[in-house]
PDB file of C-alpha atoms (C1' of nucleotides) in Angstrom:
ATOM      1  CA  UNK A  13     -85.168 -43.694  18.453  1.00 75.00           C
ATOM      2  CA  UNK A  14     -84.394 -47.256  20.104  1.00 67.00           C
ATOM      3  CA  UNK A  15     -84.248 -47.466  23.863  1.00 66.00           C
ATOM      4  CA  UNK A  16     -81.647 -50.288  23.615  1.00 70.00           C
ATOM      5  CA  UNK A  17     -79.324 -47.985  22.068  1.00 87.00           C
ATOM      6  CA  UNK A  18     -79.291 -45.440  24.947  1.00 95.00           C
ATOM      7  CA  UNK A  19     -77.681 -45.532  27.862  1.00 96.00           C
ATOM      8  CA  UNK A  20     -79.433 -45.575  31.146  1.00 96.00           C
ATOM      9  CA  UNK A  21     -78.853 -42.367  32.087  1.00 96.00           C
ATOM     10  CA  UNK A  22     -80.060 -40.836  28.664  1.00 97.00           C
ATOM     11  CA  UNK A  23     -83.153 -43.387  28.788  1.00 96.00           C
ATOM     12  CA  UNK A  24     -83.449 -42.008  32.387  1.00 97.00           C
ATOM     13  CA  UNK A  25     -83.615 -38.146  31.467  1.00 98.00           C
ATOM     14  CA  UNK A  26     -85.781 -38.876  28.211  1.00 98.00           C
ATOM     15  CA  UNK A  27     -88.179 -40.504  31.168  1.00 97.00           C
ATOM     16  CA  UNK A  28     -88.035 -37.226  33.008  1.00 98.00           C
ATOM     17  CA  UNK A  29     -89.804 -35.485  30.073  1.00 98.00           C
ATOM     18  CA  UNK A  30     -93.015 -34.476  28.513  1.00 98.00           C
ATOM     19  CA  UNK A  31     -93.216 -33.519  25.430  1.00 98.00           C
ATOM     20  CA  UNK A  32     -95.118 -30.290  24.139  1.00 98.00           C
ATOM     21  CA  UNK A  33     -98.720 -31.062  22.874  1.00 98.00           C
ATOM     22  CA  UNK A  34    -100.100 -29.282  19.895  1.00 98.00           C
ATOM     23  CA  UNK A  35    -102.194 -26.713  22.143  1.00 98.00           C
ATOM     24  CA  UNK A  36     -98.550 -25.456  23.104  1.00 98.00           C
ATOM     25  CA  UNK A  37     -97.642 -24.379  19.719  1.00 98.00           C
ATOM     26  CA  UNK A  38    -101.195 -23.694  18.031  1.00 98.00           C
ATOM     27  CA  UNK A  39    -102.144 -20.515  20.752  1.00 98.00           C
ATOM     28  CA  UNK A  40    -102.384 -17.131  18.913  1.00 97.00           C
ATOM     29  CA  UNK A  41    -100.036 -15.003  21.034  1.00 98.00           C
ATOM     30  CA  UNK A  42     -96.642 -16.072  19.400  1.00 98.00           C
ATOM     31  CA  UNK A  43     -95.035 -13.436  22.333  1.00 98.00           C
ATOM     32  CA  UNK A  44     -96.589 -15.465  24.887  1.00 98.00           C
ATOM     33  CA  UNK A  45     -95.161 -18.719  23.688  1.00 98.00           C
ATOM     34  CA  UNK A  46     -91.651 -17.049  22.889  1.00 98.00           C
ATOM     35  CA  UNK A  47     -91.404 -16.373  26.884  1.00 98.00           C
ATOM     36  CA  UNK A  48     -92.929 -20.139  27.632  1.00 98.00           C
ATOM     37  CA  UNK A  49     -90.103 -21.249  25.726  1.00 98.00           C
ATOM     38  CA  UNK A  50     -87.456 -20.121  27.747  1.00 98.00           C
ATOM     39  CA  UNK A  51     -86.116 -23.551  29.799  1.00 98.00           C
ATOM     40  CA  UNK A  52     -87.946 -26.267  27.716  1.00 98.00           C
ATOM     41  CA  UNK A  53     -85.620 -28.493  26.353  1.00 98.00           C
ATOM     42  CA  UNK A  54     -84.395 -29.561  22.792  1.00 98.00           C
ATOM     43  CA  UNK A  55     -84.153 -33.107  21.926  1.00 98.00           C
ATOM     44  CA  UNK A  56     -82.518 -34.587  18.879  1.00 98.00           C
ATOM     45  CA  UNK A  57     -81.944 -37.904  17.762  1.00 97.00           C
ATOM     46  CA  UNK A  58     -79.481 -37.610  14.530  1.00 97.00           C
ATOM     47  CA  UNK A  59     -76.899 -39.868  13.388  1.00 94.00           C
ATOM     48  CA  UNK A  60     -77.606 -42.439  16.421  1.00 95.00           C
ATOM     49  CA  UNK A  61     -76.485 -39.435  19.058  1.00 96.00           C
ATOM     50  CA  UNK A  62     -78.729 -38.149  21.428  1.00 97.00           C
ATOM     51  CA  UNK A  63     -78.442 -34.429  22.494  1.00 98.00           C
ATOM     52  CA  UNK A  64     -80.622 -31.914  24.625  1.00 98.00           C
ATOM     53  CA  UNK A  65     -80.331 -28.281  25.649  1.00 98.00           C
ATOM     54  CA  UNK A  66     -82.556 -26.130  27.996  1.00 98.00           C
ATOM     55  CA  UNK A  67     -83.548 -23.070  25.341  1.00 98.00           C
ATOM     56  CA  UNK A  68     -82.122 -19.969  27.276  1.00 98.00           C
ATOM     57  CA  UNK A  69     -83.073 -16.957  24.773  1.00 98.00           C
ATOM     58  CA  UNK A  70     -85.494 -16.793  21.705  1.00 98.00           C
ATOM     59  CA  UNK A  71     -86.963 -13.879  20.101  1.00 98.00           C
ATOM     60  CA  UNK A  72     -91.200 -14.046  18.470  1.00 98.00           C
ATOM     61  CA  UNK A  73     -91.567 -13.013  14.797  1.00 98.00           C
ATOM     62  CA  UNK A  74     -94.998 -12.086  14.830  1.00 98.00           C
ATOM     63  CA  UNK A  75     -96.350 -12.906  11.393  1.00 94.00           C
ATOM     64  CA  UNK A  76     -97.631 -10.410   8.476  1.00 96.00           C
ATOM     65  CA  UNK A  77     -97.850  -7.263  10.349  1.00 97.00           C
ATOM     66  CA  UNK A  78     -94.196  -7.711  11.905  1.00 97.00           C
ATOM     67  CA  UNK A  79     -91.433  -5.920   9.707  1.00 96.00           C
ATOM     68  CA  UNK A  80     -88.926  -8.364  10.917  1.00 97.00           C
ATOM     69  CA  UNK A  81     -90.429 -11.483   9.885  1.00 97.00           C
ATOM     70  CA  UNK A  82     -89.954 -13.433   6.799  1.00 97.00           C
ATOM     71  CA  UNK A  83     -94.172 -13.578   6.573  1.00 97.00           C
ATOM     72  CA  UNK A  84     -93.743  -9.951   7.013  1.00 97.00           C
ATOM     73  CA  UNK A  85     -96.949  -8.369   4.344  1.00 96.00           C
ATOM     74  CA  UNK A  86     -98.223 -12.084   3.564  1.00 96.00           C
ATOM     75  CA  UNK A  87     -95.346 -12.774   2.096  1.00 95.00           C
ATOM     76  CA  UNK A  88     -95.545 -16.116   0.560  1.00 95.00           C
ATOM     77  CA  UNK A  89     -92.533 -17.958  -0.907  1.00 96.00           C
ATOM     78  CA  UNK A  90     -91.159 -21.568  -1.152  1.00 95.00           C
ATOM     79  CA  UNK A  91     -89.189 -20.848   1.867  1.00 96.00           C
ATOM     80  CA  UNK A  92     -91.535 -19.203   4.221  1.00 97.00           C
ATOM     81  CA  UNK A  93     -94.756 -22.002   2.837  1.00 97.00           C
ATOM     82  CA  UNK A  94     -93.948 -23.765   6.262  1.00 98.00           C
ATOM     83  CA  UNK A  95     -94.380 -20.498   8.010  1.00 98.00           C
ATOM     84  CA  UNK A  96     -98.113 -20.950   7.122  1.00 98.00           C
ATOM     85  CA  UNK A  97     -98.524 -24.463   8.454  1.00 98.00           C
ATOM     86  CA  UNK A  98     -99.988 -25.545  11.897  1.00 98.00           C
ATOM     87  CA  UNK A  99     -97.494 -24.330  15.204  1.00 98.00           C
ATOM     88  CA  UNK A 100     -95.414 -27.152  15.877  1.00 98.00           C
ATOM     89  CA  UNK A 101     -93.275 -27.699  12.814  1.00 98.00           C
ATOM     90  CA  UNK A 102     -89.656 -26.643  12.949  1.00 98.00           C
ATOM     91  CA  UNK A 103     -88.631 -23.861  10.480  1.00 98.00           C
ATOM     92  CA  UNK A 104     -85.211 -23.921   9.491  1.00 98.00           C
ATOM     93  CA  UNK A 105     -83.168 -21.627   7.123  1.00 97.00           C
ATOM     94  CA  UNK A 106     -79.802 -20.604   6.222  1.00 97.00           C
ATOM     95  CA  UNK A 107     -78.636 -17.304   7.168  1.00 97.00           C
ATOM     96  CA  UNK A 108     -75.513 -15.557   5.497  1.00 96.00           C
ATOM     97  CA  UNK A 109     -75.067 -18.515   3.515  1.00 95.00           C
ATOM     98  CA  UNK A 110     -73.659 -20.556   6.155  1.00 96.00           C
ATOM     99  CA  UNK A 111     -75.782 -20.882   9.527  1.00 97.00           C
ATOM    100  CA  UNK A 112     -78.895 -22.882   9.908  1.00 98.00           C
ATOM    101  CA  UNK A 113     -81.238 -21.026  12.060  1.00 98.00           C
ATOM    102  CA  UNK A 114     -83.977 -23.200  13.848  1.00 98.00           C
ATOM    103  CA  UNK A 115     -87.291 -21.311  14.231  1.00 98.00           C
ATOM    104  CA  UNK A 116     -90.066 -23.249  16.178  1.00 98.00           C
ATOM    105  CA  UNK A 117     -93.729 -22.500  13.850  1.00 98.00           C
ATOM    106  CA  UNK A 118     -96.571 -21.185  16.222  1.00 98.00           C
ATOM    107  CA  UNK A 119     -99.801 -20.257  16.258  1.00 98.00           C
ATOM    108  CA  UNK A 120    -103.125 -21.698  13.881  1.00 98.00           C
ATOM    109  CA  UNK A 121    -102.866 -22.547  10.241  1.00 97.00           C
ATOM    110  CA  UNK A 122    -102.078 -19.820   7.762  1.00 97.00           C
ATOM    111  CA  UNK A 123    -100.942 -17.814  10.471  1.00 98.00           C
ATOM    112  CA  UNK A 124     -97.261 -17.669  10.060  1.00 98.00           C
ATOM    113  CA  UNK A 125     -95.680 -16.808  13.250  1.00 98.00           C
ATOM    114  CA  UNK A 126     -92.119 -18.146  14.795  1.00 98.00           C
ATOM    115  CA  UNK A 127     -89.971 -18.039  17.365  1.00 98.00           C
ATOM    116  CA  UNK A 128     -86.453 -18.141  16.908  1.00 98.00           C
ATOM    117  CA  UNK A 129     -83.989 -20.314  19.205  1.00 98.00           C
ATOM    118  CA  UNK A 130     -81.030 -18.000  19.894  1.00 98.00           C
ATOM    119  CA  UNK A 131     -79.309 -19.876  22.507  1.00 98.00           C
ATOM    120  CA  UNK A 132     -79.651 -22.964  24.868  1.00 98.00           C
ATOM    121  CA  UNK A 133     -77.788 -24.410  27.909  1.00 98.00           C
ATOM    122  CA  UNK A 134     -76.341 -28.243  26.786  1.00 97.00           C
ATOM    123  CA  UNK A 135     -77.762 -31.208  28.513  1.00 98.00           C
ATOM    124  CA  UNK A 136     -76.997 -34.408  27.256  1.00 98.00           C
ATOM    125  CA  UNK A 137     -74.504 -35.610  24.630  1.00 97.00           C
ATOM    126  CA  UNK A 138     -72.109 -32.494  25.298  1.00 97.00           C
ATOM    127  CA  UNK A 139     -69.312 -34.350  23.382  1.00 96.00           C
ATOM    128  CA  UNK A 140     -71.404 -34.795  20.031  1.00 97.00           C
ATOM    129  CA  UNK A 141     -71.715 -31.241  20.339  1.00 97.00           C
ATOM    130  CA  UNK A 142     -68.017 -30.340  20.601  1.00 96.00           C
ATOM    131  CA  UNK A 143     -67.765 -32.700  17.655  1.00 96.00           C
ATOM    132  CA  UNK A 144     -70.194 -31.596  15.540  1.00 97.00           C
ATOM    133  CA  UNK A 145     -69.168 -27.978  16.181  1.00 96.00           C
ATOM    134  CA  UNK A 146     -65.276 -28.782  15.864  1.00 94.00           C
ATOM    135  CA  UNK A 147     -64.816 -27.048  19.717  1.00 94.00           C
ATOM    136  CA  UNK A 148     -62.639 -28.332  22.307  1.00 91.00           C
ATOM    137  CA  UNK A 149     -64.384 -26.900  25.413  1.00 89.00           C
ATOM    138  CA  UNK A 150     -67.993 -27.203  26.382  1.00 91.00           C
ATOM    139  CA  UNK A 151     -68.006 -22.992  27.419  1.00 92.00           C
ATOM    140  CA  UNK A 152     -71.033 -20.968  27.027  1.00 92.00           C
ATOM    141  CA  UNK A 153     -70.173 -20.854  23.199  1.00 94.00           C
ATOM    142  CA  UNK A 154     -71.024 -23.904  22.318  1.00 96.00           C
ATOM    143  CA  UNK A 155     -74.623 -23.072  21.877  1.00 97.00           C
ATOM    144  CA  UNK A 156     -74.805 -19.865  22.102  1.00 96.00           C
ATOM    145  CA  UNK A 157     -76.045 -17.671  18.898  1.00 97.00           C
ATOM    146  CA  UNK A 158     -79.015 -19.236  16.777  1.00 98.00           C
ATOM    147  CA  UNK A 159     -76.244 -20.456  14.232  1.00 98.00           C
ATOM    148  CA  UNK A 160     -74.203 -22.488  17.203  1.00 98.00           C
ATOM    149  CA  UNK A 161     -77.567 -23.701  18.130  1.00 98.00           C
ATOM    150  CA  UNK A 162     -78.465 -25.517  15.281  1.00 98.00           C
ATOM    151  CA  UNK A 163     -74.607 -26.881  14.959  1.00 98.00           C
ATOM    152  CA  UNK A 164     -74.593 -28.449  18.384  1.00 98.00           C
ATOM    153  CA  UNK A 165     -78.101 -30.125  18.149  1.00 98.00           C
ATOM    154  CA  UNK A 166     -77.430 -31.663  14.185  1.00 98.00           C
ATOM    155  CA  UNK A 167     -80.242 -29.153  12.774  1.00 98.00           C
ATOM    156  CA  UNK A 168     -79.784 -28.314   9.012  1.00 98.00           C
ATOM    157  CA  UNK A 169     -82.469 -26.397   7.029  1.00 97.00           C
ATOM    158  CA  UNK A 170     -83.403 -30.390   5.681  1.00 97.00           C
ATOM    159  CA  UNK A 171     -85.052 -30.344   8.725  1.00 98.00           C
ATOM    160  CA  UNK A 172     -87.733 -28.052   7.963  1.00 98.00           C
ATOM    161  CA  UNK A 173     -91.100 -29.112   8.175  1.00 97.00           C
ATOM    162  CA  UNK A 174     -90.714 -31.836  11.027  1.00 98.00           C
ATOM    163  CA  UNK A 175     -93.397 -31.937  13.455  1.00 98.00           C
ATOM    164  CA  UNK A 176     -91.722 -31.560  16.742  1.00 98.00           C
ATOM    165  CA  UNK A 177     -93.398 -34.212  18.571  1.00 98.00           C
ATOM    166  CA  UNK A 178     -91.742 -36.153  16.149  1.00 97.00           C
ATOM    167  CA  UNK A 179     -89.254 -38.764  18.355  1.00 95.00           C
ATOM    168  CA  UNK A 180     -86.180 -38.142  16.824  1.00 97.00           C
ATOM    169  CA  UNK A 181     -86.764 -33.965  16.755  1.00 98.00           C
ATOM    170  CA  UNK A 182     -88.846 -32.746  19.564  1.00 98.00           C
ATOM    171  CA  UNK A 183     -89.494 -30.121  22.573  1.00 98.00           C
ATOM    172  CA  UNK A 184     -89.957 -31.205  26.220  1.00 98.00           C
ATOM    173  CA  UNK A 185     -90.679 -29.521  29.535  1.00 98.00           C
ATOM    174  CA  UNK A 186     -89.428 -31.269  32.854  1.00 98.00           C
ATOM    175  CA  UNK A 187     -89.179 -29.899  36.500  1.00 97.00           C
ATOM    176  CA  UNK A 188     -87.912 -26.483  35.678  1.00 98.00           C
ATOM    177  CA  UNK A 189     -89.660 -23.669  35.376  1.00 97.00           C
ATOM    178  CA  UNK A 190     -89.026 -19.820  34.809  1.00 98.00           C
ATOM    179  CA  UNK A 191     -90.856 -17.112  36.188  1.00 97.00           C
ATOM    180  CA  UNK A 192     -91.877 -14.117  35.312  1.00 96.00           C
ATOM    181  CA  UNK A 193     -88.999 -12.030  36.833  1.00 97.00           C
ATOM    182  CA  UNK A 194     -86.357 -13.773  35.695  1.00 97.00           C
ATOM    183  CA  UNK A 195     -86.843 -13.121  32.011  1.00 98.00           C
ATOM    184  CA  UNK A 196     -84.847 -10.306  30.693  1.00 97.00           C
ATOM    185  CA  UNK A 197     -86.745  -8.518  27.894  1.00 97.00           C
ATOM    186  CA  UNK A 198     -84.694  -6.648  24.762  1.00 96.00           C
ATOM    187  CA  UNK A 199     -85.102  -6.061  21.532  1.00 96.00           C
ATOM    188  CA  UNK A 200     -84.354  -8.573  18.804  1.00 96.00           C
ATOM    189  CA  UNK A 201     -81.202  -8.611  17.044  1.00 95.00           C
ATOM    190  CA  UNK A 202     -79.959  -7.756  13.345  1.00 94.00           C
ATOM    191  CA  UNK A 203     -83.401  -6.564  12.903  1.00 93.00           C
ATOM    192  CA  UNK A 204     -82.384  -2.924  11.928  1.00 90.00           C
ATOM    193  CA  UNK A 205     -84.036  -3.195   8.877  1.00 91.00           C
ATOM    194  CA  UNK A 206     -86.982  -3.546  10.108  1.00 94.00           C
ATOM    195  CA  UNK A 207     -87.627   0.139  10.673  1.00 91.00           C
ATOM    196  CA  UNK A 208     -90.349   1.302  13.941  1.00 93.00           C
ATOM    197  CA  UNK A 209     -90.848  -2.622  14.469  1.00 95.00           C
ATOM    198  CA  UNK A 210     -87.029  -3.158  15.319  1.00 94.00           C
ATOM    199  CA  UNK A 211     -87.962  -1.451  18.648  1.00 94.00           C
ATOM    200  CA  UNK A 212     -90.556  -4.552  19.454  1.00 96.00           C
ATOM    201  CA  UNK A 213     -89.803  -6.229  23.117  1.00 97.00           C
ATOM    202  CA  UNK A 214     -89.366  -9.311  21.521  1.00 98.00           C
ATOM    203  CA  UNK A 215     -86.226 -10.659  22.461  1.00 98.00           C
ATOM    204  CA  UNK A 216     -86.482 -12.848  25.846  1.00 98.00           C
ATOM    205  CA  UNK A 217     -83.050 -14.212  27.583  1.00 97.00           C
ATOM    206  CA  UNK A 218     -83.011 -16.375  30.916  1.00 97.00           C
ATOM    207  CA  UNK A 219     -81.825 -14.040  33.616  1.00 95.00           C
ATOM    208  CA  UNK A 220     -78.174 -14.710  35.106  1.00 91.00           C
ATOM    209  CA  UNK A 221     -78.002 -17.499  32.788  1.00 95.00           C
ATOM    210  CA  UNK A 222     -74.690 -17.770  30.911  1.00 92.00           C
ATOM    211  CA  UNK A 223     -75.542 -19.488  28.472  1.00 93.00           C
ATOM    212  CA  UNK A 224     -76.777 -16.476  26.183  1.00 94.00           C
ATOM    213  CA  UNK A 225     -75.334 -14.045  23.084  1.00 91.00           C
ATOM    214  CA  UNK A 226     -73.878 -10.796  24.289  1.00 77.00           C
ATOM    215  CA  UNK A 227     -76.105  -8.017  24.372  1.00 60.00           C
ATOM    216  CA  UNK A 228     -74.654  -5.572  21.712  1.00 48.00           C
ATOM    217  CA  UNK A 229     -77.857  -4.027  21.997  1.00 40.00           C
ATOM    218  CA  UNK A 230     -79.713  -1.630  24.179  1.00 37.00           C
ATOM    219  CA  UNK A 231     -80.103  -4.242  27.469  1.00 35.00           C
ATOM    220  CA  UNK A 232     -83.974  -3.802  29.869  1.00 33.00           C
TER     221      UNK A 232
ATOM    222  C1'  DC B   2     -80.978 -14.263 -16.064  1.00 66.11           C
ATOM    223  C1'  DC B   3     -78.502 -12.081 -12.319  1.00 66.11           C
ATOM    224  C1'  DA B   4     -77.092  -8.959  -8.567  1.00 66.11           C
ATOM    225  C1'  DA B   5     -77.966  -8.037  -3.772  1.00 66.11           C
ATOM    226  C1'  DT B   6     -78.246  -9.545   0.728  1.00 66.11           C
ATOM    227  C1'  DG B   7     -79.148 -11.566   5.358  1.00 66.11           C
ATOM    228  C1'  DA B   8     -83.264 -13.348  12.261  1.00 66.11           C
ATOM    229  C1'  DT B   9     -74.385 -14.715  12.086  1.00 66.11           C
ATOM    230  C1'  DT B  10     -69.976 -16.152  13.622  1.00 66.11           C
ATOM    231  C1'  DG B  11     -65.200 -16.086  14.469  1.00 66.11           C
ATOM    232  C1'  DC B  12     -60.906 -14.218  13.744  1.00 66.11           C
ATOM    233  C1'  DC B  13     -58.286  -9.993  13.151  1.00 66.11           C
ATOM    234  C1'  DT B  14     -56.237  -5.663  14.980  1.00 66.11           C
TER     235       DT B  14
ATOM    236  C1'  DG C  18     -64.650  -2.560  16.981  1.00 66.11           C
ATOM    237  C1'  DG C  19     -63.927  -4.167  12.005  1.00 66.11           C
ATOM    238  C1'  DC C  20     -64.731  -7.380   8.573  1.00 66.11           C
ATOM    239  C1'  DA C  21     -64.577 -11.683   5.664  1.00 66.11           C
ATOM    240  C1'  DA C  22     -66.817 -16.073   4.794  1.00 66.11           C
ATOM    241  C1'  DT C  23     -70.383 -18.060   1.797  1.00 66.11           C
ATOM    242  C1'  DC C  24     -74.939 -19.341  -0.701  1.00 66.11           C
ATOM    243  C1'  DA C  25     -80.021 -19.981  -0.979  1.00 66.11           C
ATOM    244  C1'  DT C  26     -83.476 -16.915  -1.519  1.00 66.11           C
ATOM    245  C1'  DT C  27     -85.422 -13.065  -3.300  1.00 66.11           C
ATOM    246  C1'  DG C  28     -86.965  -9.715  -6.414  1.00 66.11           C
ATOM    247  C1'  DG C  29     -86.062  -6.937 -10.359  1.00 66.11           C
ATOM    248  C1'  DC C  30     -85.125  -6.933 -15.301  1.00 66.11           C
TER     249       DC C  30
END
DNA sequence: CCAATGATTGCCT
DNA sequence: GGCAATCATTGGC
C-alpha cells in the first residue's frame, strides 16, 4: 500500500501494529493458535480501501485426523493443495456456492491445519464495509458469520495462497490482549457430519463480545 | 460426464 | 424455526 494515500489516522493505527511473524503461524498446535487468534487484527488493502477488524471467534481444523476438515484422511485435492503449504497463507473457499470463507493456514509444511475466521469486531474503514456488504448500519452483523467476514474485508477465494505478511493482506497484534478466562469454548458449527469429532472444543468466541454468531449450539 | 452437497446467510412465517 | 439461494468441488460412474 502507499502511505500518501492514507489518511493520518489510518497511517497512525497501521503504526500501532505488528505484524505476525512466521513462528506465529508455523507452531504445531493449530488449537493453540486458534485461541491466540482471538483479538489480532485483519488488515486489507483492496481496491485502494483500507479496512481492519479485531478477529472475535474462529474455530481450528486440525488436519488429517480431524473429521471436520477438508485435509480430513490426507485428503489431497486442487482446493485443499494450499492446506499443505507453510502456516501463514490465507485459505479461502466458497461455501454453499456463494460465501467466501477465509481460513488462516497453520502449522509446518505438509501439515494441513486451519483456522477458520468466524467473526471480527470492525476497525477501520467501517463504511467500505457497509458498501461492500450492501448494509446500512454498522451493527454486530456486519462481520459477523465467516461469510460476512470475508464480505466486509474484500476477501474472495482469488485470494488464496497470499502470504499474510503480505502488505496489502495481513494479521497484526497491537495493545490488546485476551486472557485465558475470557474465551468462551464450544463446539464448531455445521460440523454434524463430522460424526464423534463434531464434539471437538474447537470453537473459541471472545467473551461478552458482541460482535459474534449466535450460538445455535450447545454454549460452555 | 454428472449428480450431490456444503466450515452460510437472510428472509419468510 | 423453516427454507431458498447458488456454484465450485468432489467423487462416483
Amino acid at each position: 500500500m502507499i502511505k500518501a494515500e492514507l489518511t493520518t489516522s489510518e497511517q497512525q493505527f497501521l503504526a500501532s501494529l505488528k505484524m505476525l511473524n512466521e513462528n506465529f503461524y508455523t507452531r504445531k498446535d493449530v488449537v493453540k493458535i486458534s485461541k491466540e487468534l482471538l483479538g489480532k487484527i485483519i488488515v486489507t488493502y483492496f481496491d485502494n480501501r483500507l479496512t481492519a477488524a479485531r478477529i472475535t471467534e474462529t474455530e481450528a481444523y486440525n488436519g488429517i485426523v480431524d473429521k471436520a476438515s477438508h485435509a480430513y484422511n490426507n485428503r489431497r485435492t486442487k482446493r485443499t493443495e494450499i492446506m499443505y503449504a507453510s502456516g501463514g497463507a490465507a485459505y479461502v473457499y466458497l461455501c454453499y456456492g456463494i460465501h467466501h470463507l477465509f481460513n488462516v493456514v497453520t502449522n509446518l509444511k505438509d501439515v494441513p491445519n486451519a483456522v477458520l475466521v468466524r467473526a471480527a469486531e470492525p476497525l477501520i474503514g467501517i463504511e467500505t464495509m457497509l458498501y461492500r456488504t450492501r448494509k446500512t448500519k454498522p451493527d454486530y452483523t456486519l462481520t459477523s458469520g465467516p461469510g460476512n467476514v470475508s464480505k466486509a474485508l474484500g476477501i474472495y477465494t482469488h485470494h488464496t495462497g497470499i502470504d499474510l505478511r503480505s502488505n496489502h493482506f495481513f494479521i497484526a497484534e497491537d495493545s490488546y490482549t485476551v486472557s485465558n478466562k475470557n474465551i468462551i469454548t464450544t463446539t464448531r458449527i455445521g460440523v454434524d457430519y463430522a460424526a464423534e469429532d463434531a464434539l471437538l472444543p474447537y470453537r473459541f468466541l471472545i467473551k461478552d463480545n458482541k460482535y459474534v454468531t449466535k450460538l445455535p449450539k450447545l454454549n460452555s
